[in-house]
Short mmCIF file of C-alpha atoms in Angstrom, two decimals:
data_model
loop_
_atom_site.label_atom_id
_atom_site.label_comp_id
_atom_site.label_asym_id
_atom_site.label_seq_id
_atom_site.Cartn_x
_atom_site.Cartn_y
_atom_site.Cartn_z
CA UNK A 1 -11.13 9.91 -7.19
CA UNK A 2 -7.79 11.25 -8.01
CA UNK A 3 -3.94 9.89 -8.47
CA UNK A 4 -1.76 12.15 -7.46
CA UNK A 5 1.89 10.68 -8.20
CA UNK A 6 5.24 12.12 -6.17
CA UNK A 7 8.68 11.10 -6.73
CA UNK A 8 10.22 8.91 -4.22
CA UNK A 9 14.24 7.75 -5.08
CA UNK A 10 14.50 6.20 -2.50
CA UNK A 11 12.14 3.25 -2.18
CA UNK A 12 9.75 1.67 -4.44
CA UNK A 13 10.03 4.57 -6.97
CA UNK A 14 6.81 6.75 -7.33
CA UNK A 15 4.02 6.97 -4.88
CA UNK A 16 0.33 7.42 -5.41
CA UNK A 17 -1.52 9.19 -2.85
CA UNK A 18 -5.17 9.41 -4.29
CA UNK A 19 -7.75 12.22 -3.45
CA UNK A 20 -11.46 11.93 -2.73
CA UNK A 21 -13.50 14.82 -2.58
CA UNK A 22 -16.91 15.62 -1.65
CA UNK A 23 -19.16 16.47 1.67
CA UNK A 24 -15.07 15.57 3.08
CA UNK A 25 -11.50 15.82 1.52
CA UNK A 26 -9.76 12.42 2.11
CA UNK A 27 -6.60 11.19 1.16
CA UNK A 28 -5.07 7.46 1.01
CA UNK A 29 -1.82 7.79 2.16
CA UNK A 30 1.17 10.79 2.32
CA UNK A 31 4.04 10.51 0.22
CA UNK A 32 8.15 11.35 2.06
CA UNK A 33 9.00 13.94 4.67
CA UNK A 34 11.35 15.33 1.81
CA UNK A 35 10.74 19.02 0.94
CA UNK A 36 11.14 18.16 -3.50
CA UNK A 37 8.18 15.59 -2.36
CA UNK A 38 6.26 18.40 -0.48
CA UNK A 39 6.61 20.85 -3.19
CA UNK A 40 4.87 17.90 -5.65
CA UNK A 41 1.87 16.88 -2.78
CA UNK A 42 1.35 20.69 -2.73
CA UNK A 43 1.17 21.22 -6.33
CA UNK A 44 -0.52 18.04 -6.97
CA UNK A 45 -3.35 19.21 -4.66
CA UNK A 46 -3.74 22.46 -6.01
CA UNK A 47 -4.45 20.85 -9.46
CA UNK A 48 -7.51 19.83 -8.21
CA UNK A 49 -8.26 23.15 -6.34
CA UNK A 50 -6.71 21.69 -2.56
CA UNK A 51 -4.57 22.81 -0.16
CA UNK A 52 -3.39 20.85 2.52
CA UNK A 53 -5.77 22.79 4.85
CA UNK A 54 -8.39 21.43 3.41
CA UNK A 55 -7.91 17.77 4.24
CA UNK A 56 -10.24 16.64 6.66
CA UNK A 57 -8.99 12.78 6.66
CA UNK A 58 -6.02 11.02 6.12
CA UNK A 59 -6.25 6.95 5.69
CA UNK A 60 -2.52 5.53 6.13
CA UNK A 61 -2.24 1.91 4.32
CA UNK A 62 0.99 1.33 6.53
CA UNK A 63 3.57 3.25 8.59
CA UNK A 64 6.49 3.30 6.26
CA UNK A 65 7.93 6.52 5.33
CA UNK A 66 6.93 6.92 1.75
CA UNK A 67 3.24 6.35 2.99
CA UNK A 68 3.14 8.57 5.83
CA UNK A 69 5.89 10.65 5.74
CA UNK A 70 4.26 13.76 5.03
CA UNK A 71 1.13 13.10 7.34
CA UNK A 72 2.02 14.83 10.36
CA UNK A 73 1.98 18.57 7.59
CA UNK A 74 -0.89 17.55 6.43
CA UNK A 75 -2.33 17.33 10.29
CA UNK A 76 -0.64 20.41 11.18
CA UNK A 77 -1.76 22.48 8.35
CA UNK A 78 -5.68 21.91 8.86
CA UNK A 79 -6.36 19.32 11.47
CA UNK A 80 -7.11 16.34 9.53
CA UNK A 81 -7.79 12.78 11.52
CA UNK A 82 -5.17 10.76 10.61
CA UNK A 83 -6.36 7.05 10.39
CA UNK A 84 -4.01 3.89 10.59
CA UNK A 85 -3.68 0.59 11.66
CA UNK A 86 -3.71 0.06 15.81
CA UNK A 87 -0.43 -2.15 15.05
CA UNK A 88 1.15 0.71 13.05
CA UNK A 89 -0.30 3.77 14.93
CA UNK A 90 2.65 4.08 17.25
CA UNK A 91 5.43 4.28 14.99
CA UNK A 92 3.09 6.77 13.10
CA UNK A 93 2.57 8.88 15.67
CA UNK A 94 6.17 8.73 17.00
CA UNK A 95 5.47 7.25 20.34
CA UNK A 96 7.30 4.44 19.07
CA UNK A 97 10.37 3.92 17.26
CA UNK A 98 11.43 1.93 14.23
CA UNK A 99 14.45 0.41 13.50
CA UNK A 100 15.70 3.44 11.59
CA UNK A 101 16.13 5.24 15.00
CA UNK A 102 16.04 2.18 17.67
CA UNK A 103 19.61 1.38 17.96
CA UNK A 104 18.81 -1.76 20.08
CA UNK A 105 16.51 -3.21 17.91
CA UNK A 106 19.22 -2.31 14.89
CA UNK A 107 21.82 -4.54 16.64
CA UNK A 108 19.69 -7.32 17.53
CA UNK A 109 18.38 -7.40 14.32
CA UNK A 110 21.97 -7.42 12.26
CA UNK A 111 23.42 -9.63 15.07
CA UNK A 112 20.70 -12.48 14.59
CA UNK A 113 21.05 -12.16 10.87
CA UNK A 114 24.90 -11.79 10.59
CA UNK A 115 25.19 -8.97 8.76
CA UNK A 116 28.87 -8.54 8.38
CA UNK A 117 30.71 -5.38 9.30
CA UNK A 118 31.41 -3.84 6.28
CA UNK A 119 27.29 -4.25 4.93
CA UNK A 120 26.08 -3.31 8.57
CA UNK A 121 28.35 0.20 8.63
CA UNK A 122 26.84 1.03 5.04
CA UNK A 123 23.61 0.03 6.03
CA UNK A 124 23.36 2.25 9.46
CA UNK A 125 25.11 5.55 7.26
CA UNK A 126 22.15 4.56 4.93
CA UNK A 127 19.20 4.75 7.99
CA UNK A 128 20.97 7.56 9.69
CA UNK A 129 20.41 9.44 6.42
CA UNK A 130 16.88 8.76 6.26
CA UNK A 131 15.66 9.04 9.67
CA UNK A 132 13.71 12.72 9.07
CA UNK A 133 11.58 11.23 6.05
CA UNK A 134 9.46 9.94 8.77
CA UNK A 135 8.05 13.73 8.73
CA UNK A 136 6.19 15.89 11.98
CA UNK A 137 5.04 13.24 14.57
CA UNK A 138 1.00 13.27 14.13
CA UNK A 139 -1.81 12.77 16.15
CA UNK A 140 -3.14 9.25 14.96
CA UNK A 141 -6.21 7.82 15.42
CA UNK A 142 -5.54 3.82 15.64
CA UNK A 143 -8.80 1.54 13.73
CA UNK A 144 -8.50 -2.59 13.65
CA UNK A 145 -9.74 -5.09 10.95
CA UNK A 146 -13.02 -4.85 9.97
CA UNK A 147 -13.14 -1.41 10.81
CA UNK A 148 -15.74 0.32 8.42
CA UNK A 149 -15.80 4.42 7.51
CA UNK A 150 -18.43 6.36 5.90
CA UNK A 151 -16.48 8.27 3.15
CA UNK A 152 -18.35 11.11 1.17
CA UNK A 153 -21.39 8.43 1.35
CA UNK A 154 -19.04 5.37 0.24
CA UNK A 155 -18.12 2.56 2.93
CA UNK A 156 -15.04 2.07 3.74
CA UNK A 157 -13.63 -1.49 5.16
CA UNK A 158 -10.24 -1.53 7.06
CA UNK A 159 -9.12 -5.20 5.73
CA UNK A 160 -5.89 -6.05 7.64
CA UNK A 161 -3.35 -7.59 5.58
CA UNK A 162 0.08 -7.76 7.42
CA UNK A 163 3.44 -9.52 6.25
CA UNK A 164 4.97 -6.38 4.88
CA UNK A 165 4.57 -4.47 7.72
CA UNK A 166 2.66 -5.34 11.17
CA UNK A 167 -0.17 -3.05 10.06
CA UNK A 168 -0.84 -2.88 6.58
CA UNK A 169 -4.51 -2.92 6.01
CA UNK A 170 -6.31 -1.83 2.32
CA UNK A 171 -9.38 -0.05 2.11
CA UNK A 172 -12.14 -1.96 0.09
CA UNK A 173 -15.25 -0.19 -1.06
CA UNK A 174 -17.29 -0.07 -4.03
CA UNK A 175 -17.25 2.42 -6.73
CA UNK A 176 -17.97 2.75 -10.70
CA UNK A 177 -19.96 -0.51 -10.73
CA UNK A 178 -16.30 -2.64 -9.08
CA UNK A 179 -15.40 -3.78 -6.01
CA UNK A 180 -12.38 -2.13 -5.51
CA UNK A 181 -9.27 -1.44 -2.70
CA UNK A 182 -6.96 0.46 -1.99
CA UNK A 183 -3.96 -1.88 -1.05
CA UNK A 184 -1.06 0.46 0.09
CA UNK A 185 1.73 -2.08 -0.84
CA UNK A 186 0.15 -5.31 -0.04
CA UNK A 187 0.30 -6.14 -3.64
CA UNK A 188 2.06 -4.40 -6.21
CA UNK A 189 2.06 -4.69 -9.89
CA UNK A 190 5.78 -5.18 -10.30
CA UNK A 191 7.63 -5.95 -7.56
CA UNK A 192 7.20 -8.23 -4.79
CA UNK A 193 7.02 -6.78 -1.54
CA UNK A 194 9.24 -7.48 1.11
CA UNK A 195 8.84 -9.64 4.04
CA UNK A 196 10.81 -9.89 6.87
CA UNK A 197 13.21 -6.74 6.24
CA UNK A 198 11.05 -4.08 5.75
CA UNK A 199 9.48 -4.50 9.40
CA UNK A 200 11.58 -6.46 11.45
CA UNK A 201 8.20 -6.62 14.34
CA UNK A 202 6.32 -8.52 12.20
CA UNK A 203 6.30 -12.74 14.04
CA UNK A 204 6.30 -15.60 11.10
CA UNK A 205 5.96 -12.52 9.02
CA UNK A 206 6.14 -15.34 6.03
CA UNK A 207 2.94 -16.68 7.10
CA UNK A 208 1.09 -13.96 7.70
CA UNK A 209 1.94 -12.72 4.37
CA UNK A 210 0.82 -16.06 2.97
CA UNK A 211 -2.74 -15.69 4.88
CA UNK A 212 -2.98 -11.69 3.49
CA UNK A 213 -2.35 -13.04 0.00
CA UNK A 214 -4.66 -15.37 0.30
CA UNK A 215 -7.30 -13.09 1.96
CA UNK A 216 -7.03 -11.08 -1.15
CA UNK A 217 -7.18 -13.97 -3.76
CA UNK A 218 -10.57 -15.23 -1.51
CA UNK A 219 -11.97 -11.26 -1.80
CA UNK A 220 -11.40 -11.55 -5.29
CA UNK A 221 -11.60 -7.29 -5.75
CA UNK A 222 -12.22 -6.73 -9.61
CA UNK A 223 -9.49 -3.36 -9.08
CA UNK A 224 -6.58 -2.63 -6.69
CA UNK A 225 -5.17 0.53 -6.59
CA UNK A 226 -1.57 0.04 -5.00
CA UNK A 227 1.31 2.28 -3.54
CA UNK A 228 3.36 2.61 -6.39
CA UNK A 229 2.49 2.36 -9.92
CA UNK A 230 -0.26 1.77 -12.15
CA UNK A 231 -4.03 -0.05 -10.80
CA UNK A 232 -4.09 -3.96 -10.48
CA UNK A 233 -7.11 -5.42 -13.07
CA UNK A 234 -6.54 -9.02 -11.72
CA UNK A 235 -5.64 -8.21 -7.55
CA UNK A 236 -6.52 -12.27 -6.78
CA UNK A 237 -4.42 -13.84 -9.95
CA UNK A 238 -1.47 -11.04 -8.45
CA UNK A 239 -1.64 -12.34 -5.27
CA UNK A 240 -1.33 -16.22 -6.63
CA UNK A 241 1.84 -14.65 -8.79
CA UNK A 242 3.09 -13.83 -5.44
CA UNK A 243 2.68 -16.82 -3.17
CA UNK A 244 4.17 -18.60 -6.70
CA UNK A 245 7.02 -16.50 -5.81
CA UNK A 246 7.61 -17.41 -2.23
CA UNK A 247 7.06 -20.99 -3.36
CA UNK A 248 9.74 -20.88 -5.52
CA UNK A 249 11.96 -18.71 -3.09
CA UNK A 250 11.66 -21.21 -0.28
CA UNK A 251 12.32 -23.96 -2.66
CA UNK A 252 15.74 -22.07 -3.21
CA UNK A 253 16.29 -21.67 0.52
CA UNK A 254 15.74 -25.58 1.09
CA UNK A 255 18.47 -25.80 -1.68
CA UNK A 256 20.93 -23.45 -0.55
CA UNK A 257 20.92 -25.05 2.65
CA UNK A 258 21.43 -28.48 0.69
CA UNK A 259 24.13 -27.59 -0.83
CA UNK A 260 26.17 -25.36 1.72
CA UNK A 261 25.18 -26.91 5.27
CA UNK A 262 24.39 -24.61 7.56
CA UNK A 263 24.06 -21.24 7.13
CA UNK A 264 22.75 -17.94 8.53
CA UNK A 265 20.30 -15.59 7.15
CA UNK A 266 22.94 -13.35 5.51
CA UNK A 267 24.79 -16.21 4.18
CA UNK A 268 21.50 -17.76 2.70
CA UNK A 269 20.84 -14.22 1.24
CA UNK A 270 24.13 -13.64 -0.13
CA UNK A 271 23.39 -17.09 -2.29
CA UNK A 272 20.17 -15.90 -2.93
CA UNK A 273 20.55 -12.41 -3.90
CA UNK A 274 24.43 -11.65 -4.33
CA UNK A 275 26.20 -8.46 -3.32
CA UNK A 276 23.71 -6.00 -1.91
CA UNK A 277 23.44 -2.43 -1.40
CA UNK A 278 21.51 0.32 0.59
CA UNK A 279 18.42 -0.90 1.84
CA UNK A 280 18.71 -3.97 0.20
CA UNK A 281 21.68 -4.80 3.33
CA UNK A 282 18.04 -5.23 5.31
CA UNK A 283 15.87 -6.46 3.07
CA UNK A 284 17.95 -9.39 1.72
CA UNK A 285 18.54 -11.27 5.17
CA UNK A 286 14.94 -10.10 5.48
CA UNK A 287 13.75 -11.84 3.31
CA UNK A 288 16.26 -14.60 3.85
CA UNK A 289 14.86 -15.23 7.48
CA UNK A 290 11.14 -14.43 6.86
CA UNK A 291 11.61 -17.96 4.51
CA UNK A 292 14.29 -19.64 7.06
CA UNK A 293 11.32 -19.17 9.95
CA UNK A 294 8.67 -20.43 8.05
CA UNK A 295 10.74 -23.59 7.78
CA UNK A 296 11.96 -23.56 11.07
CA UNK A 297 8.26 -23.98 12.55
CA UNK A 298 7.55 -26.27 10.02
CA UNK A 299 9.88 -28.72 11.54
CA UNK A 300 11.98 -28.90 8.05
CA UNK A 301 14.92 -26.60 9.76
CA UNK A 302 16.41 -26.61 13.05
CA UNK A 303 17.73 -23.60 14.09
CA UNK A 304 21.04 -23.02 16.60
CA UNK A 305 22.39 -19.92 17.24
CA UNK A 306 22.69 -17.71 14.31
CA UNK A 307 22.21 -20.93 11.93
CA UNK A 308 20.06 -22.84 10.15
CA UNK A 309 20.29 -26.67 9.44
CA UNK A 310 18.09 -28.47 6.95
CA UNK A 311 17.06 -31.80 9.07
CA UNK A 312 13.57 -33.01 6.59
CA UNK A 313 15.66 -34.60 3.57
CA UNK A 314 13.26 -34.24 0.35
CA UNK A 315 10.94 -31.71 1.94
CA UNK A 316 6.95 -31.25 0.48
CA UNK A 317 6.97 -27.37 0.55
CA UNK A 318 3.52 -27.71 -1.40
CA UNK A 319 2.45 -28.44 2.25
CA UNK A 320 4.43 -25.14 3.35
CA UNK A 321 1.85 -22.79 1.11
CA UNK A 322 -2.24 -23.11 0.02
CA UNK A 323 -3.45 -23.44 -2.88
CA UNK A 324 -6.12 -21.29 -2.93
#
């Protein structure tokens, strides 16, 4: 197996899109539809004696850009099956669009978060300028959870982890004595991914983030090999640093809305995050309302209109997360 690392300025920094050869060629994931990142997949290939045109499989973590942005080349250079998540295939594939190109979804979205004017305008120049890193539309062929793949004589399992995005699944399997998977951005070794912003289709994406990272402490995988950056040694005592996190960030929610009333997901974002910028205009209020809904069906906020009121005074969020 093989790292090969492309720059990427626009997201989570560099991506890793790792190379399996044998009987097959396989990739884990395509970085951006940009043609500096093309230029580095094509290079990065031929450093191990590949050309696209050789791929005969593509395995797609998720359907965000940086991951399978350059997918639909690598189909249309050799034929390579492209493999993703049924609940990600469509946006893959192009049959379906995200809310970098859905204007409807875009202004129910910002209208239901309160993103002000001035935020909203940057944000949509932001998308509009981004829309063609989703790459050539491809041919995808959907799997679900639990899904297994015979790959150059390892197993591959299909272990569906959503929160960031609807589909997000890793690839476990075993190799060099470990149980190891490939986690797309599930877990990542430095920042926290987001939930709630980065794929606005995703219901109580808070808790089904909670259940993924708990999935992954209960696998207990001795190696994950993420999106972006170096491999995970510990992927369980990650994942507990991560539901930590959301802890701690719904603590601050409860507060916010303690100390200011009743606010809306951009105003609880604003106090969480400050001024933001560029993608961070969605991810913020994301975030903000991933954390505002899990409290909301919790019965510790009530929610009217655009706002959210805190009516549990005192609230046990150690009941609001496991402990694994």
């Amino acid at each position: 197996m093989e790292r090969i690392r492309l720059g990427n300025t626009v997201f989570e920094g560099e991506n890793n899109v790792y190379l399996l050869q044998g009987e097959e060629t396989v990739l884990v994931d395509a970085g951006v539809a940009t043609e500096p990142t093309r230029e580095e997949f094509v290079d990065g290939l031929a450093s191990f004696g590949v050309t696209p045109a050789d791929v005969d499989r593509v395995f797609l973590t998720h359907w965000h850009y940086d991951h399978a942005g350059l997918a639909g080349m690598i189909q249309n250079a050799g034929g390579a099956t492209v493999h993703a998540h049924e609940a990600d295939a469509e946006l893959i594939s192009g049959a379906e669009a995200s809310l970098i190109e859905d204007r409807a979804l875009q202004q129910e979205t910002f209208e239901g978060w309160q993103i002000p004017d001035g935020p909203r305008e940057e944000l949509l120049s932001f998308l509009e300028g981004h829309a063609e890193l989703a790459g050539e539309d491809v041919d995808v062929t959907p799997f679900a959870g639990g899904d297994r793949f015979d790959v150059n004589g390892i197993e591959f399992e299909a272990v569906h982890l959503p929160g960031h995005s609807a589909g997000l699944s890793a690839f476990a399997f075993e190799g060099e004595g470990e149980r190891q998977a490939f986690v797309g951005d599930a877990i990542l070794p430095k920042y926290t991914p987001n939930v709630g912003g980065a794929d606005v289709r995703v219901e109580s994406p808070l808790a089904k983030y909670v259940d993924s990272l708990v999935e992954m402490i209960d696998r207990d995988w001795d190696r994950a090999l993420p999106g972006h950056r170096d491999p995970i040694e510990d992927p369980a005592g990650r994942a507990r640093e991560i539901l930590g996190h959301h802890r701690e960030r719904t603590e601050n929610v409860i507060d916010v809305l303690d100390r200011h009333g009743a606010c809306d997901a951009w105003t609880v974002s604003h106090h969480l995050f400050g001024e933001l910028e560029t993608i961070h205009i969605l991810h913020g209020p994301g975030e903000a309302f991933a954390h505002l809904d899990h409290l909301q069906r919790h019965g510790i906020v009530e929610r009217e209109a655009t706002d959210y009121r805190l009516v549990v005074e005192d609230p046990d969020v150690d009941e609001l997360f496991p402990e694994p």
